[in-house]
Structure formats: structure tokens, C-alpha cells
XYZ file of C-alpha atoms in Angstrom:
174
model
C -12.614 5.664 -1.501
C -9.716 7.951 -0.615
C -6.226 7.397 -2.093
C -3.179 9.448 -1.165
C 0.510 9.318 -2.024
C 3.432 10.870 -0.173
C 7.061 11.400 -1.173
C 8.886 10.455 2.031
C 11.812 12.755 1.210
C 9.500 15.736 1.789
C 8.387 14.733 5.300
C 9.729 17.042 8.011
C 11.661 15.690 11.011
C 8.897 17.024 13.302
C 6.237 15.071 11.430
C 8.388 11.918 11.523
C 8.802 12.328 15.300
C 5.057 12.739 15.715
C 4.347 9.630 13.645
C 6.945 7.685 15.609
C 5.202 8.664 18.867
C 2.004 7.038 17.541
C 3.616 3.625 16.987
C 2.644 0.687 19.157
C 5.629 -0.798 21.006
C 5.651 -3.977 18.901
C 5.583 -2.012 15.638
C 8.388 0.237 16.872
C 10.500 -2.822 17.723
C 9.784 -4.357 14.325
C 10.747 -1.299 12.286
C 13.750 -0.390 14.460
C 15.424 -3.542 13.114
C 14.972 -2.473 9.490
C 17.561 -0.719 7.326
C 17.161 3.080 7.405
C 15.284 3.417 4.077
C 12.863 0.574 4.872
C 12.331 2.026 8.348
C 11.466 5.439 6.869
C 9.026 3.909 4.370
C 7.331 1.814 7.062
C 7.034 4.764 9.454
C 5.617 7.032 6.738
C 3.133 4.394 5.554
C 1.936 3.925 9.140
C 1.715 7.686 9.753
C -0.154 8.391 6.522
C -2.575 5.528 7.203
C -3.221 6.734 10.758
C -3.895 10.300 9.592
C -6.347 9.112 6.936
C -8.063 6.600 9.239
C -8.330 9.171 12.052
C -10.054 11.589 9.701
C -12.464 8.900 8.475
C -13.227 7.410 11.905
C -13.182 10.599 13.985
C -10.469 9.265 16.295
C -7.093 10.550 17.391
C -4.405 8.897 15.219
C -2.597 7.439 18.229
C -5.836 5.756 19.363
C -6.116 3.661 16.196
C -5.058 0.085 16.798
C -4.027 -2.445 14.206
C -4.176 -6.188 14.196
C -2.482 -8.232 11.507
C -3.673 -11.049 9.292
C -1.572 -14.196 8.948
C -0.038 -12.635 5.816
C 0.941 -9.499 7.762
C -1.720 -7.150 6.386
C -2.713 -4.516 8.970
C -6.437 -4.226 9.711
C -8.546 -2.013 11.973
C -12.215 -1.871 12.939
C -14.685 0.248 11.010
C -12.953 0.697 7.650
C -10.854 -1.164 5.116
C -7.440 0.139 4.080
C -4.262 -0.844 2.316
C -0.769 0.634 2.149
C 2.058 0.293 -0.337
C 5.493 1.756 -0.917
C 8.078 1.821 -3.668
C 11.138 3.954 -4.227
C 10.641 7.115 -2.155
C 6.829 7.055 -2.151
C 4.209 5.561 0.154
C 0.516 5.293 -0.601
C -2.639 4.531 1.335
C -6.232 3.838 0.331
C -9.250 3.667 2.637
C -12.632 2.308 1.618
C -15.923 1.019 2.939
C -15.213 -2.239 1.061
C -12.329 -4.693 1.090
C -9.498 -2.966 -0.739
C -5.943 -3.462 -1.918
C -3.401 -0.906 -3.150
C -0.145 -1.489 -4.935
C 2.259 1.022 -6.405
C 5.582 0.730 -8.167
C 8.290 3.056 -9.338
C 8.566 2.754 -13.119
C 11.920 1.141 -13.822
C 13.411 -1.453 -16.172
C 11.654 -4.812 -15.916
C 13.800 -7.662 -14.536
C 13.787 -10.566 -17.018
C 12.344 -13.111 -14.567
C 9.420 -10.800 -13.747
C 8.858 -9.920 -17.387
C 8.092 -13.566 -18.097
C 5.418 -13.597 -15.362
C 3.003 -11.329 -17.243
C 1.923 -11.189 -20.862
C 0.726 -8.318 -23.034
C 3.061 -5.478 -22.125
C 5.163 -3.394 -24.496
C 6.860 -0.897 -22.181
C 8.101 -0.773 -18.605
C 5.173 1.475 -17.681
C 2.663 -1.041 -19.113
C 4.372 -3.896 -17.273
C 4.245 -2.098 -13.918
C 0.588 -1.153 -14.509
C -0.258 -4.841 -15.014
C 1.911 -5.827 -12.074
C 0.276 -3.345 -9.680
C -3.185 -4.506 -10.763
C -2.330 -8.105 -9.881
C -0.677 -7.135 -6.605
C -3.609 -4.896 -5.602
C -5.976 -7.816 -6.231
C -3.866 -10.121 -4.082
C -3.766 -7.542 -1.287
C -7.540 -7.101 -1.512
C -8.565 -10.732 -1.438
C -5.503 -12.385 0.022
C -3.726 -15.334 -1.466
C -0.638 -15.830 -3.570
C 0.383 -15.419 -7.205
C -0.077 -19.161 -7.730
C -3.672 -18.983 -6.509
C -4.597 -16.006 -8.702
C -7.096 -16.686 -11.475
C -8.115 -14.059 -14.017
C -11.784 -15.092 -13.932
C -11.993 -13.989 -10.301
C -11.468 -10.392 -11.433
C -15.217 -10.235 -12.134
C -15.789 -9.976 -8.371
C -13.641 -6.847 -8.086
C -13.450 -3.272 -9.357
C -10.070 -1.940 -10.468
C -8.980 1.689 -10.716
C -5.653 3.265 -11.572
C -5.265 6.379 -9.435
C -2.807 9.015 -10.547
C 0.356 8.415 -8.563
C 3.326 10.731 -8.273
C 5.482 11.295 -11.367
C 7.476 8.203 -12.267
C 5.132 5.830 -10.428
C 2.053 3.772 -11.281
C -0.600 2.473 -8.907
C -3.664 0.252 -8.884
C -6.550 -0.127 -6.451
C -8.727 -3.222 -6.238
C -12.038 -3.135 -4.355
C -14.455 -5.964 -3.764
C -17.803 -5.311 -5.501
């Protein structure tokens, strides 16, 4: 398993241009409609994923093709991966097993979300629990309503060290 995080504010214009040149036409159309910040996050997540996948698969980054599940998750042949973004940071994980990654900027917990999870005492603890649940959903698919704690026995969870002010969780199928 390989997990990497990137602060998008540190990415050079040349690197952004290169990553943009790798986009498939449909992806370019989709992100061109996004607000500037969301567009930057999407482009950086795609670029980081392509660089990592190219290294793993021995392909040129622009040769990697994605298809999308009905929930919008990108997939490619030969390896499992997941991307996430929050604040100014994107993350990507690649694995030989089904995998999900979620990350969040540590911030005050909105009241409606705070009621969704039990057992947290601080904002950091809440977002750690939240990212664990989201990573599991990204790994196995489904929705919050379908999530059942007993299913966690089929998965392995790790908490990689994210950038300062962020928390992250990875879920891999056993």
C-alpha cells in the first residue's frame, strides 16, 4: 500500500499544466464547470493518482484510463486506488486489494454531523471516526444507511499520517 498527500497550494503552474494535458476530454469538460477551488482539487487528485499509478503499473501517466462506478468512483485495471481531498490537500492510496481513503481538515464539528457518530471528545477524534467510516464506504461501496459496524471485521483500517491539521483513514479489504 502506498499513501501520499499533497498540499495543492505548493503545486507549480508547470505541473498543473502537465496534469491538465493528461486529462481525458470528458474529465476536462466535467472539471471545467467546477468552481476554481474544486477544479484545482480535482485536477491535483487526478494528477497525483496518475503519477502513483504510472509508477506502480509501469505506464506513462497519460496512458492510464479510468472508468467510473455508478457512484462515481474512478477505477483502472491492474490496481486498486482511492482519492480524497479536503481543504487545500489531496490524497491518494494505491493497493493490491480493494481500498478506500478519506481525509478531512480538522475543524469544528457541525452539530448535525456530531450527532451522527458517538464516542468522540474533540474535533480531531470526531474527524478520525468520520474518515474511518468514509474510507470504509469508499472501499466497499454503499451508503451511510447501509453501513453496519459488524462488517468492519472484513476490513483492515489504518490511519496514515496526513499533513498538519488533517486526519486520514485507509480501509482495505482483507
